[in-house]
CSV table of C-alpha atoms in Angstrom, one decimal:
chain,number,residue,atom,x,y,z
A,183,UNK,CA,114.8,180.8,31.9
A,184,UNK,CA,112.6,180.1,28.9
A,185,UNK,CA,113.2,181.2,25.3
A,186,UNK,CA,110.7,184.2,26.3
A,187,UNK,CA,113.8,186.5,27.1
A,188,UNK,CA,114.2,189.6,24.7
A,189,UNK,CA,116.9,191.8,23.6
A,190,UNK,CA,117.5,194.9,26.1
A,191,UNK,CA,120.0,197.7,24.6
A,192,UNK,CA,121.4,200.2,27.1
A,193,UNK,CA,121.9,203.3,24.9
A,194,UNK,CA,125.6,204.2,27.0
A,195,UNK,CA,127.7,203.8,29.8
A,196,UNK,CA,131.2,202.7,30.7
A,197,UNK,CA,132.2,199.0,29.4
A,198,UNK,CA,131.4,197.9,32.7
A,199,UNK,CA,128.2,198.7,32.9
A,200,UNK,CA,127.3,197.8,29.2
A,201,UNK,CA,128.3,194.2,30.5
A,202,UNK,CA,126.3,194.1,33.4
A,203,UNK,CA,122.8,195.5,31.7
A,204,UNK,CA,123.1,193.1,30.0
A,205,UNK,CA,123.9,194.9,26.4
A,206,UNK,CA,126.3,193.7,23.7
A,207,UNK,CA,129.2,196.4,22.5
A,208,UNK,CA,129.2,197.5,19.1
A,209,UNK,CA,132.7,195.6,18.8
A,210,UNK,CA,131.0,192.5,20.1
A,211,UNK,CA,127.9,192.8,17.3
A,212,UNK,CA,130.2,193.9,15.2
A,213,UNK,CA,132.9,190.6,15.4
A,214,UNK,CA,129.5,188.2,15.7
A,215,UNK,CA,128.1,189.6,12.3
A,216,UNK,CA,131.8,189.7,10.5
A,217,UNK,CA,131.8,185.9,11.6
A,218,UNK,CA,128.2,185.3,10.4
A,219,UNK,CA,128.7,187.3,7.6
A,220,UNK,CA,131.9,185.1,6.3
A,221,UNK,CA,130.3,181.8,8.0
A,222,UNK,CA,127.6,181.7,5.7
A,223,UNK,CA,128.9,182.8,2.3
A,224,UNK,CA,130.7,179.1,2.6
A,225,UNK,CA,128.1,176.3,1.3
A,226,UNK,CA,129.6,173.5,3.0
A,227,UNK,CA,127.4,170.8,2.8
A,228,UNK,CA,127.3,171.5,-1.2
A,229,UNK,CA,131.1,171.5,-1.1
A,230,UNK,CA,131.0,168.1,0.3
A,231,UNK,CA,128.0,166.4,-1.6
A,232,UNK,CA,128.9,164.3,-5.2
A,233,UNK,CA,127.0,165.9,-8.3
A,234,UNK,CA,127.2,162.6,-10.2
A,235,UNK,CA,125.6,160.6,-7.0
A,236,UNK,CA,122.4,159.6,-8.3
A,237,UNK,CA,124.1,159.7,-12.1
A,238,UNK,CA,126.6,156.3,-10.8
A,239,UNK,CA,123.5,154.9,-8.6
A,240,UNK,CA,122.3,152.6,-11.2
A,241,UNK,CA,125.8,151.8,-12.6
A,242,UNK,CA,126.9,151.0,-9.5
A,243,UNK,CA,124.0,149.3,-8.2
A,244,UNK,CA,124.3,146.8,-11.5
A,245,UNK,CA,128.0,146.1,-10.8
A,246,UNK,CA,128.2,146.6,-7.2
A,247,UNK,CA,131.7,144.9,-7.2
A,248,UNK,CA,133.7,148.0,-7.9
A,249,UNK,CA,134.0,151.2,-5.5
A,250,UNK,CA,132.3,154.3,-7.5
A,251,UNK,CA,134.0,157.5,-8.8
A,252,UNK,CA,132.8,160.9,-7.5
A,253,UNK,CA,132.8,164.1,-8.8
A,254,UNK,CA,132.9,167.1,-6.9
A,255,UNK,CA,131.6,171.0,-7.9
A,256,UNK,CA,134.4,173.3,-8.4
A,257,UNK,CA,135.0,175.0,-4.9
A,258,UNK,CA,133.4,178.2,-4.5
A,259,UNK,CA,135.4,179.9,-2.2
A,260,UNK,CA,139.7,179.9,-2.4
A,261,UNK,CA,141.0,178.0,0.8
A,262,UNK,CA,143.9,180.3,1.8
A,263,UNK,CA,141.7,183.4,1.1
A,264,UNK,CA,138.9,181.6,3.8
A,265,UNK,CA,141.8,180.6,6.0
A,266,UNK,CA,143.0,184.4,6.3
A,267,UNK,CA,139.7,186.0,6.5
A,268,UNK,CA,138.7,183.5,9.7
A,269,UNK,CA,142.1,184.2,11.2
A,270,UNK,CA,141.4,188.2,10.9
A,271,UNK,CA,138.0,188.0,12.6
A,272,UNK,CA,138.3,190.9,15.3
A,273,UNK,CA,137.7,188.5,18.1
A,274,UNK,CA,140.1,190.4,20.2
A,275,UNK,CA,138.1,193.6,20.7
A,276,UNK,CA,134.7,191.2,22.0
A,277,UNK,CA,134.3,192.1,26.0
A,278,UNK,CA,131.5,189.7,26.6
A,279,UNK,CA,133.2,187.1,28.2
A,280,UNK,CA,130.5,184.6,27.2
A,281,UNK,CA,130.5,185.5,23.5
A,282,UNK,CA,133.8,185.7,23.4
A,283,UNK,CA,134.3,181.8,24.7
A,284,UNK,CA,131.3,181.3,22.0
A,285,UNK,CA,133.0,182.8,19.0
A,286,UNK,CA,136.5,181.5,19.9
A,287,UNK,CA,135.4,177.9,19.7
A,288,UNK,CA,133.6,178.7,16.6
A,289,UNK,CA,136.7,180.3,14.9
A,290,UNK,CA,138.7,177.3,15.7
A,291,UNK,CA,136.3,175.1,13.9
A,292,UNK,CA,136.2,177.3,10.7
A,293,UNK,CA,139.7,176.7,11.0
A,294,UNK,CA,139.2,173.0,10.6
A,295,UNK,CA,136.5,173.2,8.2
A,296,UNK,CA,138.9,175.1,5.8
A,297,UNK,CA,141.3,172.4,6.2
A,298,UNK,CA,138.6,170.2,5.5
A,299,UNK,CA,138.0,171.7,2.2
A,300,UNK,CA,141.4,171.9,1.1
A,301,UNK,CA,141.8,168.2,1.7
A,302,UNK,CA,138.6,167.5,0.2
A,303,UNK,CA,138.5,163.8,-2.1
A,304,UNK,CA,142.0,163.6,-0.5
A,305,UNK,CA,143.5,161.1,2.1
A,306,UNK,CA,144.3,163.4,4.4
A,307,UNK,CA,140.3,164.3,4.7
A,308,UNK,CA,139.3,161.4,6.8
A,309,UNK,CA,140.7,162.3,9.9
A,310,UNK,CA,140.5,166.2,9.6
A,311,UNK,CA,136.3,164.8,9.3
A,312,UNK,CA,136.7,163.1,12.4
A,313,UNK,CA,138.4,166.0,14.2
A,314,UNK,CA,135.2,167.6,13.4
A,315,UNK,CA,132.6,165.1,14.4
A,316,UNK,CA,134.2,163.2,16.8
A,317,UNK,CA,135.2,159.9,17.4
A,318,UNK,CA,132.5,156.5,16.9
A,319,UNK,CA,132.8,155.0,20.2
A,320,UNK,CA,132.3,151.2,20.8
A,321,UNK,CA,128.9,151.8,22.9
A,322,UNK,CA,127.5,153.9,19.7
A,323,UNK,CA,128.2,150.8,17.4
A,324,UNK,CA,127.0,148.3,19.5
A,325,UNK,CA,123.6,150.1,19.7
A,326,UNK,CA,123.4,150.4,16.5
A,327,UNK,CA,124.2,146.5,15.7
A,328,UNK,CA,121.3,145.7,18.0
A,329,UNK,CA,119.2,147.8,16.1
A,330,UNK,CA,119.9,146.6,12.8
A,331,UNK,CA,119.7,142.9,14.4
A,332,UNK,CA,115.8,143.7,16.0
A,333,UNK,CA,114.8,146.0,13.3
A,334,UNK,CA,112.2,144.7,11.1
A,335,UNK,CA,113.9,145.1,7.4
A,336,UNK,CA,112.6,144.7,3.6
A,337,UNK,CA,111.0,147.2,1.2
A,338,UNK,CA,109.0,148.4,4.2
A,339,UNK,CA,107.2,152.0,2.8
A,340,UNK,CA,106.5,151.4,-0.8
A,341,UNK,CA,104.8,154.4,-2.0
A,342,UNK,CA,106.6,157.8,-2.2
A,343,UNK,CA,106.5,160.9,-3.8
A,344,UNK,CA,109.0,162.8,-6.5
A,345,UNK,CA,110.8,165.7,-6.3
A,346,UNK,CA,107.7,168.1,-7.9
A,347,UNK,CA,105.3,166.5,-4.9
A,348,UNK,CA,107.4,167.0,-2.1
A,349,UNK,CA,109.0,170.5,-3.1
A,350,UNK,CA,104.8,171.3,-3.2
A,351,UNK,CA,104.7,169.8,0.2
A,352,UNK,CA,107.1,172.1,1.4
A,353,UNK,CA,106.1,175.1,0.0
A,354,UNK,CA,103.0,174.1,1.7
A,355,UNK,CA,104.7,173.8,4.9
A,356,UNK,CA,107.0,177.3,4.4
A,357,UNK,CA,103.9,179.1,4.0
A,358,UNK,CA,102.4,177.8,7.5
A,359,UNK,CA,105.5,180.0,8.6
A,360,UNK,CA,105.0,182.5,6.4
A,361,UNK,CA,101.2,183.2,7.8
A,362,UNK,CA,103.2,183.7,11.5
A,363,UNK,CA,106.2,185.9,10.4
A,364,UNK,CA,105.5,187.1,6.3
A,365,UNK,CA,109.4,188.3,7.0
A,366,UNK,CA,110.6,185.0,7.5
A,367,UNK,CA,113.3,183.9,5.0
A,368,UNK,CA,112.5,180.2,4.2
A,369,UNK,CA,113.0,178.9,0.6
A,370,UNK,CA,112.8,175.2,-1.1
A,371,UNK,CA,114.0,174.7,-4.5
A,372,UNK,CA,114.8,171.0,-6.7
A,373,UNK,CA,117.9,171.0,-7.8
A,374,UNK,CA,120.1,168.7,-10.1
A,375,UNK,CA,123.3,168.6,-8.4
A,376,UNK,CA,122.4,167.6,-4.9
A,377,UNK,CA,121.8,164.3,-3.8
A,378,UNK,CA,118.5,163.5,-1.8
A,379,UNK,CA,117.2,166.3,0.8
A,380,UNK,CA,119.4,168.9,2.5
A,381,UNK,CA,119.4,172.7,4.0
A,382,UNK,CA,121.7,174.6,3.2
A,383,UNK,CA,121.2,178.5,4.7
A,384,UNK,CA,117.6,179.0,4.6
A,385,UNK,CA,116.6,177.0,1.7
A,386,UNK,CA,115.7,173.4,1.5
A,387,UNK,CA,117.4,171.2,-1.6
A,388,UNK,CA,115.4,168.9,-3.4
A,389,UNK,CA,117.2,166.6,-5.3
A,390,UNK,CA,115.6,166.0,-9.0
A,391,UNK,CA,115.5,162.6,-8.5
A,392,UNK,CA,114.2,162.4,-4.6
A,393,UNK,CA,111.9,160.1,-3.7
A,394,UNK,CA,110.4,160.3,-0.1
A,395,UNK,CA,108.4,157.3,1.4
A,396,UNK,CA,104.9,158.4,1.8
A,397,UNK,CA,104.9,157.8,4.7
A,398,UNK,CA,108.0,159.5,5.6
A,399,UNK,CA,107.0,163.5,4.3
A,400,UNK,CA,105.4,165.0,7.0
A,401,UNK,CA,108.6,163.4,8.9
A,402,UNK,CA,111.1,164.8,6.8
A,403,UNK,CA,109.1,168.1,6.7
A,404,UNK,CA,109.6,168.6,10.5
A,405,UNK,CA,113.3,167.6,10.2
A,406,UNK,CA,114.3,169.9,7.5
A,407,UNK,CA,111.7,173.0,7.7
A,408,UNK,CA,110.5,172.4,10.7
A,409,UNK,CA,113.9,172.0,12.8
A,410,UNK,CA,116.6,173.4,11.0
A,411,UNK,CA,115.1,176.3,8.4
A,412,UNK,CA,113.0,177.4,11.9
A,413,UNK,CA,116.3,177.2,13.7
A,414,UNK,CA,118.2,179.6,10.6
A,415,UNK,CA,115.5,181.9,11.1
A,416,UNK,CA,115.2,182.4,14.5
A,417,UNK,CA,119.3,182.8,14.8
A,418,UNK,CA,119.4,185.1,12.6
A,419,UNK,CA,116.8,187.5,14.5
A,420,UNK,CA,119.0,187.2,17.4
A,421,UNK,CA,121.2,189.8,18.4
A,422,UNK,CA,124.0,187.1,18.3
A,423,UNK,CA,123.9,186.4,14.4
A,424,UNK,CA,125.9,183.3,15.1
A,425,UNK,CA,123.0,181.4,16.5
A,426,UNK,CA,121.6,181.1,12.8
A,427,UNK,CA,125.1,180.5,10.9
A,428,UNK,CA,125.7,177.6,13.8
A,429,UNK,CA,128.5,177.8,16.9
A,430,UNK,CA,130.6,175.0,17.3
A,431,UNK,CA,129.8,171.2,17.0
A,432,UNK,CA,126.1,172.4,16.7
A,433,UNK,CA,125.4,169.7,13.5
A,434,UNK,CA,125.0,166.7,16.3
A,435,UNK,CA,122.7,169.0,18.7
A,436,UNK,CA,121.0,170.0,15.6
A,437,UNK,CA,120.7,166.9,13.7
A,438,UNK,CA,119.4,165.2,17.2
A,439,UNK,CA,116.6,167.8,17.9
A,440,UNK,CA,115.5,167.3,14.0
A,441,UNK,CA,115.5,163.3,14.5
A,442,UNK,CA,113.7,164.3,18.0
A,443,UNK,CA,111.2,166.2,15.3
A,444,UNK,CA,110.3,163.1,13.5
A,445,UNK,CA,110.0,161.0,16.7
A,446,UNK,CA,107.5,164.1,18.1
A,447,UNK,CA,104.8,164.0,15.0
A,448,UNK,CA,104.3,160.2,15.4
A,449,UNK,CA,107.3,160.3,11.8
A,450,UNK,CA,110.0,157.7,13.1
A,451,UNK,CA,109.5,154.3,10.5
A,452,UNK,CA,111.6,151.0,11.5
A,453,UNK,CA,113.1,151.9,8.0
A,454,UNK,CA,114.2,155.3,9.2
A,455,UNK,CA,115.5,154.3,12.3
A,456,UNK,CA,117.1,151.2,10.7
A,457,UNK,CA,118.8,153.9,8.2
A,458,UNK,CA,120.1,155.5,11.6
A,459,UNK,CA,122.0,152.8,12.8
A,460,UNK,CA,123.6,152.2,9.0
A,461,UNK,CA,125.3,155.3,9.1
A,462,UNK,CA,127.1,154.7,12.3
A,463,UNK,CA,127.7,151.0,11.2
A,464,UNK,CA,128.9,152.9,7.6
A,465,UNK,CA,131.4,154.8,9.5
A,466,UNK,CA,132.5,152.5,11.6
A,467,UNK,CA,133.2,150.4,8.6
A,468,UNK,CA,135.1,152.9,7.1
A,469,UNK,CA,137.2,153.9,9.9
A,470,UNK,CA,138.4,150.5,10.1
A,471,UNK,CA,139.7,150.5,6.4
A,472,UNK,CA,136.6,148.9,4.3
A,473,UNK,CA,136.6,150.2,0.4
A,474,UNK,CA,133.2,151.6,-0.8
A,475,UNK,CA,132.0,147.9,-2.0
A,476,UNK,CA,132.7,146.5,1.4
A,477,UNK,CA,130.4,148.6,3.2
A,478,UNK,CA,128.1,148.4,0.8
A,479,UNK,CA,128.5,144.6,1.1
A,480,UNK,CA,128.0,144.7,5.3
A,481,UNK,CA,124.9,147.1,4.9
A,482,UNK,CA,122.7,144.5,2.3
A,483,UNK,CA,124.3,141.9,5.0
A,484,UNK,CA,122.3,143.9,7.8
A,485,UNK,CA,119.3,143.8,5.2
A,486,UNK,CA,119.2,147.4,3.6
A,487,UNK,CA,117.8,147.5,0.3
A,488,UNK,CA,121.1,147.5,-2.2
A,489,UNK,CA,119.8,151.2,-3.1
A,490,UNK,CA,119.3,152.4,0.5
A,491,UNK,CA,122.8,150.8,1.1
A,492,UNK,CA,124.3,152.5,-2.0
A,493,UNK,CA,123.1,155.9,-0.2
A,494,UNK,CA,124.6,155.8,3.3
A,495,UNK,CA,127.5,154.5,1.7
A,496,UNK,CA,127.8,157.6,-0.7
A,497,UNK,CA,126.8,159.8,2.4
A,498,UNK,CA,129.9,158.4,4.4
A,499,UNK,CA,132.4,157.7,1.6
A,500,UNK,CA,131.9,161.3,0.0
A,501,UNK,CA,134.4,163.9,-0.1
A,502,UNK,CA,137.5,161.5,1.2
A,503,UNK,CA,135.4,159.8,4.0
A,504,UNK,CA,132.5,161.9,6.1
A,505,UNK,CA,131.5,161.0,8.9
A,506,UNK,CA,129.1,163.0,9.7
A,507,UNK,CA,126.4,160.5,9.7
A,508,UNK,CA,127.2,158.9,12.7
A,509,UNK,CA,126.0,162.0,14.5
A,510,UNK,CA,122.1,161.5,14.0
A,511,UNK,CA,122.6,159.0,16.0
A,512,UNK,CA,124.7,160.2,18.5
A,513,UNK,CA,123.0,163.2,18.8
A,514,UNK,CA,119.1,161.6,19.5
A,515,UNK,CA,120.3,159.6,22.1
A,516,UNK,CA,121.8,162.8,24.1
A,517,UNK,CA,118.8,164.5,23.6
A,518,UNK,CA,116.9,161.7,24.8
A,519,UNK,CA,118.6,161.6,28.1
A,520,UNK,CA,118.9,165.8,28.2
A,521,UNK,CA,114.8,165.3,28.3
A,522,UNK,CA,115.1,162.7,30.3
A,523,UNK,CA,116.8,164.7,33.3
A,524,UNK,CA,114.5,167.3,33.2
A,525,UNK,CA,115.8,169.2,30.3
A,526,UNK,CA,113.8,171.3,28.3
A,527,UNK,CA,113.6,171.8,24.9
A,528,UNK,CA,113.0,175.7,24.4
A,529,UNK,CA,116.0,177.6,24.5
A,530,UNK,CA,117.0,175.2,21.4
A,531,UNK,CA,115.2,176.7,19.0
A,532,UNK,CA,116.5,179.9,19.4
A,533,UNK,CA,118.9,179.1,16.8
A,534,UNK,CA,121.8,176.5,16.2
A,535,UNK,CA,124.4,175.4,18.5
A,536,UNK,CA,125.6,172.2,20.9
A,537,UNK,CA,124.1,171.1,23.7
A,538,UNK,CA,127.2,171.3,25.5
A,539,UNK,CA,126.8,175.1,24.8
A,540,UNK,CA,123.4,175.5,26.0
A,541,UNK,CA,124.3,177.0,29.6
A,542,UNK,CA,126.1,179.1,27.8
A,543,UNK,CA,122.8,180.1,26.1
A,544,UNK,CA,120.9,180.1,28.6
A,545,UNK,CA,123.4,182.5,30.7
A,546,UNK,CA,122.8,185.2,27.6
A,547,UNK,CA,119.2,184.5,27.9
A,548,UNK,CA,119.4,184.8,31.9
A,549,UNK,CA,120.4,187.8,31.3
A,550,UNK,CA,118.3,189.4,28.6
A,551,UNK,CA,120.3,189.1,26.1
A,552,UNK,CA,118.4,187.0,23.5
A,553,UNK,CA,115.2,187.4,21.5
A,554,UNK,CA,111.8,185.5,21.5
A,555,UNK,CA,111.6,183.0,18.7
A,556,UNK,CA,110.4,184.6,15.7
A,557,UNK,CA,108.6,181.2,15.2
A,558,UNK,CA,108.3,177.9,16.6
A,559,UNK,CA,108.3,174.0,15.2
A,560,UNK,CA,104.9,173.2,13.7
A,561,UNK,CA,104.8,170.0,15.5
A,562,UNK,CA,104.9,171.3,19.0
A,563,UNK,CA,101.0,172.7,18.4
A,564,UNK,CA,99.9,168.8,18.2
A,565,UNK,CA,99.1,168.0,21.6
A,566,UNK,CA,100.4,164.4,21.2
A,567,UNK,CA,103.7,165.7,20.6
A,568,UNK,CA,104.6,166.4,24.1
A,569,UNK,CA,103.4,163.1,24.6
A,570,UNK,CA,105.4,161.2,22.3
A,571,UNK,CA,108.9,163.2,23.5
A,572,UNK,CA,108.3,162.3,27.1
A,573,UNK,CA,107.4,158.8,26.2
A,574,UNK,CA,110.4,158.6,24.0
A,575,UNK,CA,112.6,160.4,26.8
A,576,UNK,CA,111.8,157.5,29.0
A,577,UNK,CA,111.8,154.6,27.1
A,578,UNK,CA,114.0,151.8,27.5
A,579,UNK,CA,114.3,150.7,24.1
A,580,UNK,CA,114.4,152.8,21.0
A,581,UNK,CA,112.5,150.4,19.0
A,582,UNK,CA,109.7,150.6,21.1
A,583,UNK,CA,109.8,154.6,19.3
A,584,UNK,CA,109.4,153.6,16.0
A,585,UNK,CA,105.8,154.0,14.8
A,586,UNK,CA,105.3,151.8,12.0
């Protein structure tokens, strides 16, 4: 089944039948948008980003011998009040077997993530974080020592572009979506209490003091707009609103496709891929008990830039110890061998969630349960794209990916 399937309503009928048509209750719809509805007033990622990053960069960077002080935003949302209003979902009246599973694995992880920002900047944070993003295996880390060893490293993309350029560049590439679907909620915006480049909902964050390697825009274009505002968009026109808040564990799945992006529009620098293979050596680190200036420490060792090591160290050691970076990764490499078996890529844009969930997905679309993509990556209307993805679905090494 391709991502072609549509929605098909049955206007009545016993439960029964409403199932097997192929039609969602109104108590199904109606727990799925309570979910999404609650799911996305939470800003997460904000929740767990510094707003004095880039203010300590340059303090840090000239005495790199003591572990920086972060400052968090005050949280948006109470923690006990989130806690009861995820535990009061109406889960229990959702017949759809399917969605049910979907929702009930999504509920457990709002759980977690509420614990997670109760115990945020705390010591009890670290392994709630690696609850959520599972654990960095021995074979994850020893691919990524073999990267940084082959790697080529230095001050490797010289030119870049500020905040102003890119946030054009975007608004450039927003409108290209806009001209398909004028409907489609996309947004960009610089801000001055984010750190680099992020999505949060359907708007893109642009630091105030970005600045993306020339070489790296169009890249980072199809990563954030192109992967995971598409992605927001086209989950949210499904009837299952879920699929643009995000079911369970769908950050690795998604961060992989968006990496998958950059490999797809000819994007993927030895610098980039090099800054892959930090983060998991980051975590790693800090799983095993380094402080802030020891990781920072192993990363110039690997030959990052001190700057580029200050930021996957601040990405990793944020919020009490993150590891979400190590999913990039991760999450490439099982998309790599997903295309490699014959897997397509289709159904995946439909909105956001794991791979270990897509025949789940694809049971709903099997059964007519999902919409058509509202609109699809940029990238895939390049010819060579389909190219690259198969080439990089069978190659041996992932150096032999990177592009320049």
């Amino acid at each position: 089944m391709t991502a072609d399937a549509t929605h098909a309503p049955d206007a009545g009928g016993p439960e029964t039948d409403v199932i097997e048509t192929g039609a969602f209750s109104a108590a199904d719809l109606a727990a799925d948008h309570a979910m999404a509805s609650l799911a996305g007033s939470v800003r997460f990622l904000l929740e767990m980003t510094p707003v004095n990053a880039d203010d300590i960069r340059a303090r840090f960077l000239a005495d790199p011998e003591t572990d920086p002080v972060f400052e968090y935003r005050t949280l948006d949302v109470d923690p006990d009040v989130l806690d009861a209003q995820v535990a009061a979902l109406p889960l229990d009246a959702v017949t759809d077997t399917t969605l049910a599973a979907l929702l009930r694995n999504r509920q457990r992880e709002m759980t977690l993530r509420v614990e997670m920002l109760r115990a945020r900047n705390t010591s009890e944070f670290l392994q709630l974080s690696v609850a959520q993003y599972g654990p960095v295996l021995p074979a994850l880390v020893d691919t990524a020592d073999d990267l940084l060893s082959r790697l080529p490293h230095g001050r490797l993309e010289r030119d870049s572009v500020g905040a102003e350029e890119f946030l054009a560049a975007a608004k450039a590439e927003i409108a290209h979506y806009r001209s398909i679907d004028p409907d489609a909620q996309l947004h960009a915006e610089i801000r001055d209490d984010v750190s680099g480049v992020l999505v949060e909902g359907d708007t893109l964050l642009i630091s105030h003091n970005a600045a993306v390697a020339g070489a790296r825009v169009n890249a980072l274009l199809q990563h954030e707009v192109g992967t995971h505002l598409v992605t927001h968009v086209n989950g949210l026109a499904q009837p299952i609103r879920m699929l643009g808040a995000g079911l369970a564990h769908y950050d690795e799945t998604q961060e992989g496709l968006a990496v998958l992006a950059e490999i797809a529009c000819g994007g993927l620098t030895a610098s980039r891929l090099r800054q892959l293979a930090a983060r998991v050596v980051a975590v790693h680190a800090l799983l095993g008990g380094a402080t802030f200036v020891e990781t920072h420490r192993l990363l110039t060792g690997h030959g990052l830039p001190a700057g580029s090591a200050y930021s996957v160290a601040m990405r990793v050691y944020r919020a009490g110890g993150f590891t979400k970076d190590a999913i990039y990764l991760r999450g490439l490499l099982a998309l790599l061998e997903h295309v490699a078996h014959g897997g397509a890529l289709d159904l995946l844009f439909l909105g956001k969630f794991s791979l270990e969930d897509l025949p789940l997905v694809q049971e709903l679309a099997e059964r007519d349960l999902l919409a058509p993509a509202r609109i699809t990556p940029r990238y895939l209307s390049d010819p060579e794209s389909a190219d690259r993805l198969r080439a990089a679905a069978h190659a041996d090494d992932l150096v032999s990916l990177v592009n320049a």
